[in-house]
Short mmCIF file of N, CA and C in Angstrom, two decimals:
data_model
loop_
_atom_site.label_atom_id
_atom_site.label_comp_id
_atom_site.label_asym_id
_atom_site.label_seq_id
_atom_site.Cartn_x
_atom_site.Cartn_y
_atom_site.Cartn_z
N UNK A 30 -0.33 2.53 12.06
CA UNK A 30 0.01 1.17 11.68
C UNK A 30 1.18 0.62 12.49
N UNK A 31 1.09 -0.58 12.97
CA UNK A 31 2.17 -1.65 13.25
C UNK A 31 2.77 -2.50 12.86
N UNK A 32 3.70 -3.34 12.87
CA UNK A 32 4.14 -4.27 12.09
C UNK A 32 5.29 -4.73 13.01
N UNK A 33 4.59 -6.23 13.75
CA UNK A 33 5.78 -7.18 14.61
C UNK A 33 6.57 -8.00 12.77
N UNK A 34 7.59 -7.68 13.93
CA UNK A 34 9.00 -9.11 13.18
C UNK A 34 8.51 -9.86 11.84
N UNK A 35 7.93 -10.62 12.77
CA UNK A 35 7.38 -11.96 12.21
C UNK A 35 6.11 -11.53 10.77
N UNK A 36 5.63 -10.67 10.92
CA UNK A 36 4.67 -10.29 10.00
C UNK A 36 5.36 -8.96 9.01
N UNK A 37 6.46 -9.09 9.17
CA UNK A 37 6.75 -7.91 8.24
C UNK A 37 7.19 -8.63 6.73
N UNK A 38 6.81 -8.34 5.44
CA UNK A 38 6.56 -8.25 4.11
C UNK A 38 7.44 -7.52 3.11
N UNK A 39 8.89 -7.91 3.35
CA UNK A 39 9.96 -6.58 2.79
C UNK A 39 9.91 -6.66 1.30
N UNK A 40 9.72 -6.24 0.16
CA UNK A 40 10.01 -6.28 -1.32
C UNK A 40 11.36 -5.64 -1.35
N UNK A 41 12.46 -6.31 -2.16
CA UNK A 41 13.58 -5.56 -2.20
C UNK A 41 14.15 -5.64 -3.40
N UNK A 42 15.15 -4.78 -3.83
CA UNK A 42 15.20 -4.25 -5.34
C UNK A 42 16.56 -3.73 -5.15
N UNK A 43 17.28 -4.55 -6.10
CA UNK A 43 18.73 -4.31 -6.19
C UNK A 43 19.45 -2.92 -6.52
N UNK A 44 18.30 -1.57 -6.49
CA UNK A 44 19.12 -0.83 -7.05
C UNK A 44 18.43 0.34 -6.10
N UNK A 45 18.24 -0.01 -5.04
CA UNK A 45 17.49 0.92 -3.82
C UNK A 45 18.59 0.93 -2.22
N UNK A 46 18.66 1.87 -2.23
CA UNK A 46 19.82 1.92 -1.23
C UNK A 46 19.38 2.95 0.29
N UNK A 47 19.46 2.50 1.82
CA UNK A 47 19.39 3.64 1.91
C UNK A 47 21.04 3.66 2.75
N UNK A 48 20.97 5.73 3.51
CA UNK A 48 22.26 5.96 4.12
C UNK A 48 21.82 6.76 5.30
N UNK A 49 22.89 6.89 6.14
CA UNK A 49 22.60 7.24 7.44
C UNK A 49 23.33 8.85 7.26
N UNK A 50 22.79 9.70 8.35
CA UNK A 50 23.69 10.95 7.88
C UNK A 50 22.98 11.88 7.10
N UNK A 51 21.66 12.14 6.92
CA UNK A 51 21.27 12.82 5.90
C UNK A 51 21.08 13.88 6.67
N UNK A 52 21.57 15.20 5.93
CA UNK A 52 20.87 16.72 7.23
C UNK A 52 19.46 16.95 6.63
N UNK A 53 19.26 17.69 7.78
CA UNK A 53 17.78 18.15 8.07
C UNK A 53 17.55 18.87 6.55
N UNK A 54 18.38 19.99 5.83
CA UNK A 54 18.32 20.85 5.57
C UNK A 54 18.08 20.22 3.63
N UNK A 55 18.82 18.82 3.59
CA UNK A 55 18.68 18.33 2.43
C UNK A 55 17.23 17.22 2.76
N UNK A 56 16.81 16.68 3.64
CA UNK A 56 15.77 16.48 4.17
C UNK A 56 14.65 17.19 3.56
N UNK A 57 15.04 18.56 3.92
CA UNK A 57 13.53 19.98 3.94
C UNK A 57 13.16 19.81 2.64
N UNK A 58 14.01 19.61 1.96
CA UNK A 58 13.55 19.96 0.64
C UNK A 58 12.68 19.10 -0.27
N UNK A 59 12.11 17.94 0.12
CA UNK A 59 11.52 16.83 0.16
C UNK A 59 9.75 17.25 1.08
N UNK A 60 10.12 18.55 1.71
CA UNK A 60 8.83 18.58 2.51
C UNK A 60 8.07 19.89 1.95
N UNK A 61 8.08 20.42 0.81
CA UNK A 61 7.38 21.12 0.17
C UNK A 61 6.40 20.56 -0.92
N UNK A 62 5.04 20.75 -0.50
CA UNK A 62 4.01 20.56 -1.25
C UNK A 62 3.80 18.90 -1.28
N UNK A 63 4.57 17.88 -0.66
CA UNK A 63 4.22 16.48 -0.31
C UNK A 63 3.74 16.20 0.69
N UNK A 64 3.16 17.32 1.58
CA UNK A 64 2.19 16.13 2.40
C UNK A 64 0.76 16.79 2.44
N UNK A 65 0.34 16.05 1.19
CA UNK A 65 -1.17 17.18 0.86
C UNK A 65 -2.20 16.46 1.33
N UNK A 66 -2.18 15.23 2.26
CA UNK A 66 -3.29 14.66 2.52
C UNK A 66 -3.79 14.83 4.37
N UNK A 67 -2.28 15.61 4.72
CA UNK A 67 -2.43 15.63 5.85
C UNK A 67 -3.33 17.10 6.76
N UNK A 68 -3.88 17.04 8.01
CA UNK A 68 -4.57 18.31 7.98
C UNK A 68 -3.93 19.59 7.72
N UNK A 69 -3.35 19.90 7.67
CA UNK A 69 -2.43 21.33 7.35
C UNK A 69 -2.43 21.67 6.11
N UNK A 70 -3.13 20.93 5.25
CA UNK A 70 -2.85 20.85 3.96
C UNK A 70 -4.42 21.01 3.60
N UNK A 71 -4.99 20.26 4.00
CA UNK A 71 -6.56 20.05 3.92
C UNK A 71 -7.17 21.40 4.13
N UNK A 72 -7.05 21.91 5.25
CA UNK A 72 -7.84 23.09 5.91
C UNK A 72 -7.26 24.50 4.94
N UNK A 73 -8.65 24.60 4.65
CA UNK A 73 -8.32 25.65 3.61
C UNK A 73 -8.45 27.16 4.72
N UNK A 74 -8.01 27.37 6.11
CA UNK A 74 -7.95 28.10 6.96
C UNK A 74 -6.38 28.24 7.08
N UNK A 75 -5.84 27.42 6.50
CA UNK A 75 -4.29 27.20 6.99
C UNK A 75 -3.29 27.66 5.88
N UNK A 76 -2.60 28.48 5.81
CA UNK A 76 -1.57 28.62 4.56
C UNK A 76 -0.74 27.42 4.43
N UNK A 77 -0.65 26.45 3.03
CA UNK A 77 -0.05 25.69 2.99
C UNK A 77 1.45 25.85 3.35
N UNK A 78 2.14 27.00 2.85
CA UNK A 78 3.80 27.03 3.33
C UNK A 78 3.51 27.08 5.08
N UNK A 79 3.04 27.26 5.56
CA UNK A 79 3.17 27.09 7.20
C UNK A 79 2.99 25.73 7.48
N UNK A 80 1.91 24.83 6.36
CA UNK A 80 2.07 23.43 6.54
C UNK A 80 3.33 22.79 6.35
N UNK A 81 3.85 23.43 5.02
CA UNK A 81 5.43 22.85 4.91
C UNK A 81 5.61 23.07 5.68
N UNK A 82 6.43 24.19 6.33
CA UNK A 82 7.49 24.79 7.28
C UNK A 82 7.05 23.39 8.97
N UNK A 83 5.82 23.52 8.84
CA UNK A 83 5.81 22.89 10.20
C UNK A 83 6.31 20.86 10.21
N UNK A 84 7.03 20.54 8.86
CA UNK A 84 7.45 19.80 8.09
C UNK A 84 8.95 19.28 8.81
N UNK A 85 9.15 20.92 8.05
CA UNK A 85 10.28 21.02 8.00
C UNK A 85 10.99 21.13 9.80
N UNK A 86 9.82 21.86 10.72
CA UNK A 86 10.26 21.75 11.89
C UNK A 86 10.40 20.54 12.67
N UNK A 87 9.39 20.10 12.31
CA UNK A 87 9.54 18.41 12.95
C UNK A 87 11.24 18.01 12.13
N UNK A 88 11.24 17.86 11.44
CA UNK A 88 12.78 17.19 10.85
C UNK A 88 13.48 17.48 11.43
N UNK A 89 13.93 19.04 12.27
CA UNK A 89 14.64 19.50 13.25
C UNK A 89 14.58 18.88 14.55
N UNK A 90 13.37 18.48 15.20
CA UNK A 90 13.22 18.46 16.26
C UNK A 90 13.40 16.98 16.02
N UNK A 91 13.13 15.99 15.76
CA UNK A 91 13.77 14.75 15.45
C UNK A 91 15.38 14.96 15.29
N UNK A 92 15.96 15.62 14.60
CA UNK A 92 17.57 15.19 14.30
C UNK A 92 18.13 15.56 16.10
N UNK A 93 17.29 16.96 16.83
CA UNK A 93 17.67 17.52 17.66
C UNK A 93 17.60 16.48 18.61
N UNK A 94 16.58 15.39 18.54
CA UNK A 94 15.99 14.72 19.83
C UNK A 94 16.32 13.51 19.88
N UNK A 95 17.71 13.23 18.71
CA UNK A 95 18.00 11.68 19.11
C UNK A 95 17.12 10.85 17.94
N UNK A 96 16.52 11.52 16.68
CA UNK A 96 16.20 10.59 15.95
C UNK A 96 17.43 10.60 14.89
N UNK A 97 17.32 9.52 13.92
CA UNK A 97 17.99 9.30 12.67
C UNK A 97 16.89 9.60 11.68
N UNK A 98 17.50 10.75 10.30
CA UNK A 98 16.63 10.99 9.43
C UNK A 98 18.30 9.37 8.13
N UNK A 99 17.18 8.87 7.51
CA UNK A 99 18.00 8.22 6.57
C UNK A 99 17.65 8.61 5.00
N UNK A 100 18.65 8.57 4.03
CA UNK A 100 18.16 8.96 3.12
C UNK A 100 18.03 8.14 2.02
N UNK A 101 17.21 8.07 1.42
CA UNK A 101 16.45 6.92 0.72
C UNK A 101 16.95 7.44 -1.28
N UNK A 102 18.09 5.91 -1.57
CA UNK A 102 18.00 6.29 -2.42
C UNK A 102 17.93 5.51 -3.59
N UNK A 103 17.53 5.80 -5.21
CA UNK A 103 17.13 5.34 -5.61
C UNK A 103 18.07 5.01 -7.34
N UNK A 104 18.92 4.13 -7.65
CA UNK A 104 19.54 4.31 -8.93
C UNK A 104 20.63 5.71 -8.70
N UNK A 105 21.17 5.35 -7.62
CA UNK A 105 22.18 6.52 -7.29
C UNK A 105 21.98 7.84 -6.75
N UNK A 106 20.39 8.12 -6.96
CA UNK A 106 20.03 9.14 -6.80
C UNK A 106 19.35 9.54 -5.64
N UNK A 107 19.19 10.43 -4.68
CA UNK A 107 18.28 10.64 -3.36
C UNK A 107 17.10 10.69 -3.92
N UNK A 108 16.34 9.74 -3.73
CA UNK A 108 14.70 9.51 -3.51
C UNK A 108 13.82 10.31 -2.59
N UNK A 109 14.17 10.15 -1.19
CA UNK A 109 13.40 10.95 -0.32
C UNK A 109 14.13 10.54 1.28
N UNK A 110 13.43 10.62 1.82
CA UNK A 110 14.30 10.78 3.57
C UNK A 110 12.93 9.50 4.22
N UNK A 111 13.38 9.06 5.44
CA UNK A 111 13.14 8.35 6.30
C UNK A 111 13.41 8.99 7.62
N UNK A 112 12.29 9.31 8.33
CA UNK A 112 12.93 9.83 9.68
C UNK A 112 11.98 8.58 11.18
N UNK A 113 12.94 8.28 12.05
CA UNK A 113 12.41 7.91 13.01
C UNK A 113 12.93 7.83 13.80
N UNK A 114 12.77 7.47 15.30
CA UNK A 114 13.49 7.32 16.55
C UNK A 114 12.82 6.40 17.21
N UNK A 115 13.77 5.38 17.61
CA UNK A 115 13.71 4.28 18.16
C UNK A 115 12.90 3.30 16.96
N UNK A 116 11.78 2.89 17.51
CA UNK A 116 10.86 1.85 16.72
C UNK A 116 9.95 2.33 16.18
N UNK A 117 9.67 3.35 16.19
CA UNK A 117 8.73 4.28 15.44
C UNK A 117 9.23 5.44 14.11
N UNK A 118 8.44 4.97 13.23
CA UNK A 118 8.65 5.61 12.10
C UNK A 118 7.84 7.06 12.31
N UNK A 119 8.21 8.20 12.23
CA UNK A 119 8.01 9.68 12.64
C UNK A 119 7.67 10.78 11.27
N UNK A 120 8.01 10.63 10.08
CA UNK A 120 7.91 11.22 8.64
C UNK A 120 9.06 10.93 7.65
N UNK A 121 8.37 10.54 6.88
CA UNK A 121 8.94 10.20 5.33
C UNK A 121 8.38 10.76 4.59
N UNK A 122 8.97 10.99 2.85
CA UNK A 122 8.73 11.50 1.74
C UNK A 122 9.09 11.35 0.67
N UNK A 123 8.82 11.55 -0.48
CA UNK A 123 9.42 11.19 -1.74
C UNK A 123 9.63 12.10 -2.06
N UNK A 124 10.52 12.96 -3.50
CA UNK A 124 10.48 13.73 -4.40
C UNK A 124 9.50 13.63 -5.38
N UNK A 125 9.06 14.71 -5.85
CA UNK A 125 7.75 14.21 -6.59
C UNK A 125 8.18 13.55 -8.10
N UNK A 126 9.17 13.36 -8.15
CA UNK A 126 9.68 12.76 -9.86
C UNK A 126 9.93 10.99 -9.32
N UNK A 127 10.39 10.80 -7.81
CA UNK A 127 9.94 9.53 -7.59
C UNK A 127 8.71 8.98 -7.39
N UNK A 128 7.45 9.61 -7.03
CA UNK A 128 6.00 9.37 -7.05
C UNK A 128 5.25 8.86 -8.11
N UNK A 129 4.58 7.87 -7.50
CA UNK A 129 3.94 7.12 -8.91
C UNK A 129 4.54 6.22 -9.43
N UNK A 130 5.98 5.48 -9.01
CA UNK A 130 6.40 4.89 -10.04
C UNK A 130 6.46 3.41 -9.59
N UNK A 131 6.31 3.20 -8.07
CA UNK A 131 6.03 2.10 -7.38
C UNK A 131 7.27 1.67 -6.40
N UNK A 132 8.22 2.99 -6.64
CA UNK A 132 9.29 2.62 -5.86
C UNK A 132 9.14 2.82 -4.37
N UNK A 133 8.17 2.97 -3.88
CA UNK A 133 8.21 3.51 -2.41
C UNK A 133 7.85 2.17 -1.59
N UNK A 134 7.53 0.78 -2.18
CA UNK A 134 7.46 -0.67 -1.05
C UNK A 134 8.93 -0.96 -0.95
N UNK A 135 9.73 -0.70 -2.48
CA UNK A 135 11.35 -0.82 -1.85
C UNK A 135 12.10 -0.12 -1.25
N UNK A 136 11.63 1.17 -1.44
CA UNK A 136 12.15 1.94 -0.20
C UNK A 136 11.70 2.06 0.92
N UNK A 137 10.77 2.07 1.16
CA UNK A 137 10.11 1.50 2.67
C UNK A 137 10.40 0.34 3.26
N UNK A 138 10.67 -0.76 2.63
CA UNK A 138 11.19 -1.86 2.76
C UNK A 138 12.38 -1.90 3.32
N UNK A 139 13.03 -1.09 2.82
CA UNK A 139 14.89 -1.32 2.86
C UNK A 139 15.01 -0.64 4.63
N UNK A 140 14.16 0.77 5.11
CA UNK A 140 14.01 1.45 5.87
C UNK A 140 13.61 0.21 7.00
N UNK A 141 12.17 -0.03 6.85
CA UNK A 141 11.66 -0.90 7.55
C UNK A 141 12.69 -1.63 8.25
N UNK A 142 13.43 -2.49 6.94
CA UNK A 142 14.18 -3.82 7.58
C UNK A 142 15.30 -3.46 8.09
N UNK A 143 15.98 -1.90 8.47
CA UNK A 143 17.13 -1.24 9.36
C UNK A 143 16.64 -1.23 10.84
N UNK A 144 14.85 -1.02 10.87
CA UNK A 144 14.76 -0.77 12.12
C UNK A 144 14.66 -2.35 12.85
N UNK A 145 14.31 -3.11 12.26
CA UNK A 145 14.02 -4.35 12.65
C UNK A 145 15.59 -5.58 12.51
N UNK A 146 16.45 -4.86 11.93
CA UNK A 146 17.80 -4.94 12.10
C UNK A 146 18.61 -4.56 13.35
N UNK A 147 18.24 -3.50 13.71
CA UNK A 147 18.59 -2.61 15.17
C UNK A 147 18.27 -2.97 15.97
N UNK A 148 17.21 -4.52 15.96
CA UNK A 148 16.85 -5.19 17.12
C UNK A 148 15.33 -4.83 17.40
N UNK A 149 14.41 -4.18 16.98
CA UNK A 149 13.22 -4.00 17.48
C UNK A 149 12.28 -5.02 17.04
N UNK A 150 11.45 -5.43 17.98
CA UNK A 150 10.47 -6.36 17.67
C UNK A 150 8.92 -6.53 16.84
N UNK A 151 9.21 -4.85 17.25
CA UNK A 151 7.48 -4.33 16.41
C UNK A 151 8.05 -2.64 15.92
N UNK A 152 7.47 -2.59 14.69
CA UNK A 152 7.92 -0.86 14.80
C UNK A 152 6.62 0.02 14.14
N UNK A 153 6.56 1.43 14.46
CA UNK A 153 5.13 1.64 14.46
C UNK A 153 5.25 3.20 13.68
N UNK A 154 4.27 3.01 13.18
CA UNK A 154 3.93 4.84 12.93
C UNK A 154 2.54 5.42 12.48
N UNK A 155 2.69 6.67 12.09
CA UNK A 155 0.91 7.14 11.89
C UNK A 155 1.16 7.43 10.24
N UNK A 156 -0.15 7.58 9.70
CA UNK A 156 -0.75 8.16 8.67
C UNK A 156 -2.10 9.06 8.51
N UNK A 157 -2.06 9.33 7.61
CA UNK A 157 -3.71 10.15 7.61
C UNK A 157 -4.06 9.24 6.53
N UNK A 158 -5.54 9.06 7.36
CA UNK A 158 -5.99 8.01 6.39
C UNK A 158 -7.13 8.60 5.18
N UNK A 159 -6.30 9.77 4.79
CA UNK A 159 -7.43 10.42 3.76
C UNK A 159 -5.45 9.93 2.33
N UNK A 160 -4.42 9.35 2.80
CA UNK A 160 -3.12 9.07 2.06
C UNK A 160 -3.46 7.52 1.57
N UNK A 161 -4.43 7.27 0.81
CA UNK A 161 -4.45 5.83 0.65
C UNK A 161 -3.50 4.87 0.36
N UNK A 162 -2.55 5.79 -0.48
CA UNK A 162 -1.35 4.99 -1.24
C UNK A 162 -0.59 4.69 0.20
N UNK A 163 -0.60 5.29 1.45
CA UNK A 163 0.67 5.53 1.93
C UNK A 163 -0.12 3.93 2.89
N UNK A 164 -1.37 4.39 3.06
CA UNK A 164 -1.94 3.23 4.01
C UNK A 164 -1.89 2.25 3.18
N UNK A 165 -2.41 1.59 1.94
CA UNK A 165 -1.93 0.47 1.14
C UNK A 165 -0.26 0.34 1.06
N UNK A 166 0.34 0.77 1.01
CA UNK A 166 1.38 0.58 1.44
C UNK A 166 2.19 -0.17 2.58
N UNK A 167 1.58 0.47 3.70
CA UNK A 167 2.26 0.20 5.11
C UNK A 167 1.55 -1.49 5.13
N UNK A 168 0.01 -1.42 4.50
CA UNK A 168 -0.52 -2.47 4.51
C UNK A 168 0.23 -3.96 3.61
N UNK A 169 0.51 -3.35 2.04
CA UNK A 169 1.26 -4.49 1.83
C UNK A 169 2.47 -5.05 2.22
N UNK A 170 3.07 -4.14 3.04
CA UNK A 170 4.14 -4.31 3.76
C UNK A 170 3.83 -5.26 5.26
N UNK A 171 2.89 -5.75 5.74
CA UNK A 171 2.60 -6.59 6.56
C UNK A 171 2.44 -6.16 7.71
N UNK A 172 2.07 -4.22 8.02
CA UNK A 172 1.52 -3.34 8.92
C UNK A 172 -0.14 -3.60 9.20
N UNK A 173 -0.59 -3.45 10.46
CA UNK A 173 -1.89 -3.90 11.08
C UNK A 173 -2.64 -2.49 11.24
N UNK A 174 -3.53 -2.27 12.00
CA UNK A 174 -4.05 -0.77 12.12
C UNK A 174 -5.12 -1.41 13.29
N UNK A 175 -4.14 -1.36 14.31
CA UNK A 175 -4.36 -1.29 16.03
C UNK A 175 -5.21 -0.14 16.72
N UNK A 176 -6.27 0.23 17.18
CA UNK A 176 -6.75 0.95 17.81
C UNK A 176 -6.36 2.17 16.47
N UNK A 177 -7.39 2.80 16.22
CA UNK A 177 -7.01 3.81 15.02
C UNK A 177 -7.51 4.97 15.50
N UNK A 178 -7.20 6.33 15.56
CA UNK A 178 -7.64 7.48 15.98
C UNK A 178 -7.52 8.77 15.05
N UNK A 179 -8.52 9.35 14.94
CA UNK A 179 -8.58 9.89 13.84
C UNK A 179 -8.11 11.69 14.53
N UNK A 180 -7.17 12.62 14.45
CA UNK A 180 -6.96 13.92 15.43
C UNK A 180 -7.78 14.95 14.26
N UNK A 181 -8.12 15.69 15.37
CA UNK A 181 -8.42 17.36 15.07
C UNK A 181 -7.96 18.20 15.70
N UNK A 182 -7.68 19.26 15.08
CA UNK A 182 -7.76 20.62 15.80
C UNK A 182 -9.09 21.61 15.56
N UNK A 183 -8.87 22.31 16.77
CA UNK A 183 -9.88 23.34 16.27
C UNK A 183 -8.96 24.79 16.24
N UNK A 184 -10.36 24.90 15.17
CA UNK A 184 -9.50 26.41 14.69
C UNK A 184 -9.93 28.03 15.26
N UNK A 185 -9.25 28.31 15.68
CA UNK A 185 -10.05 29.53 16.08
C UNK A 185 -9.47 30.79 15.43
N UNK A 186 -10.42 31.44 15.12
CA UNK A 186 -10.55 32.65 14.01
C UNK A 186 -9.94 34.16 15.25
N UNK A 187 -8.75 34.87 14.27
CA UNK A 187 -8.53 35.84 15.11
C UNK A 187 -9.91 36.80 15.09
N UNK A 188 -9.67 37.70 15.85
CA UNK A 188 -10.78 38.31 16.72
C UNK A 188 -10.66 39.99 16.13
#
């Protein structure tokens, strides 16, 4: 999904905050058992903790590479993380006691409107589109779905 300037859709909510500065390590903990729609999660060939962990590595390799993880919070409390670099949004998450409750257009929102604060004109990121909430989401938020590509891996069985 994309989303220029001009078409972005922010909902905002007086009691949603985010902050800059969040470590990886309070990050990680946000990346266990939340990203069940994605392939690592799906493929019942794959141990899910290696899906976390490979979560948790990206969060590293973003803080390592010049991204900002932000931390998203909610009534005082950390909600979940925001990670991206440059204009592209790279992985986010909730805690699962924030899920479901509808807080994630104001926290996406608040995120959104930092990067488009920082001067960018369009800002972009992926989903798996088996995450409906996450794609209705990006969607009511005034995100497009430009050339869409769906990835695989293949798996190959040790020998």
């Amino acid at each position: 999904p994309v989303c220029h300037k001009s078409q972005f859709k922010p909902i905002f909510h007086d009691e949603v905050e985010i902050a800059t500065g969040l470590g990886v390590e309070e990050a990680a903990r946000f990346c266990t058992q939340t990203f069940l729609y994605d392939r690592f999660h799906r493929d019942f060939h794959l141990d899910p903790k290696k899906g976390d962990l490979r979560y948790v590595n990206w969060l590293k390799d973003i803080a390592q590479n010049g991204g900002e993880i932000l931390g998203l919070w909610y009534q005082k409390r950390l909600a979940g993380f925001f990670a991206y670099q440059e204009s592209h949004i790279l992985l986010h998450a909730l805690g699962d006691q924030m899920r479901g409750k509808g807080l994630a257009k104001f926290l996406w929102s608040k995120a959104c409107a930092r990067l488009f604060d920082e001067g960018w004109l369009e800002i972009s990121s992926s989903v798996s589109a088996a995450n409906l909430a996450i794609v209705n989401l990006y969607r009511s938020l005034g995100f497009s779905f430009r050339n869409p590509v769906d990835v695989y891996h293949k798996y190959r069985a040790k020998e």
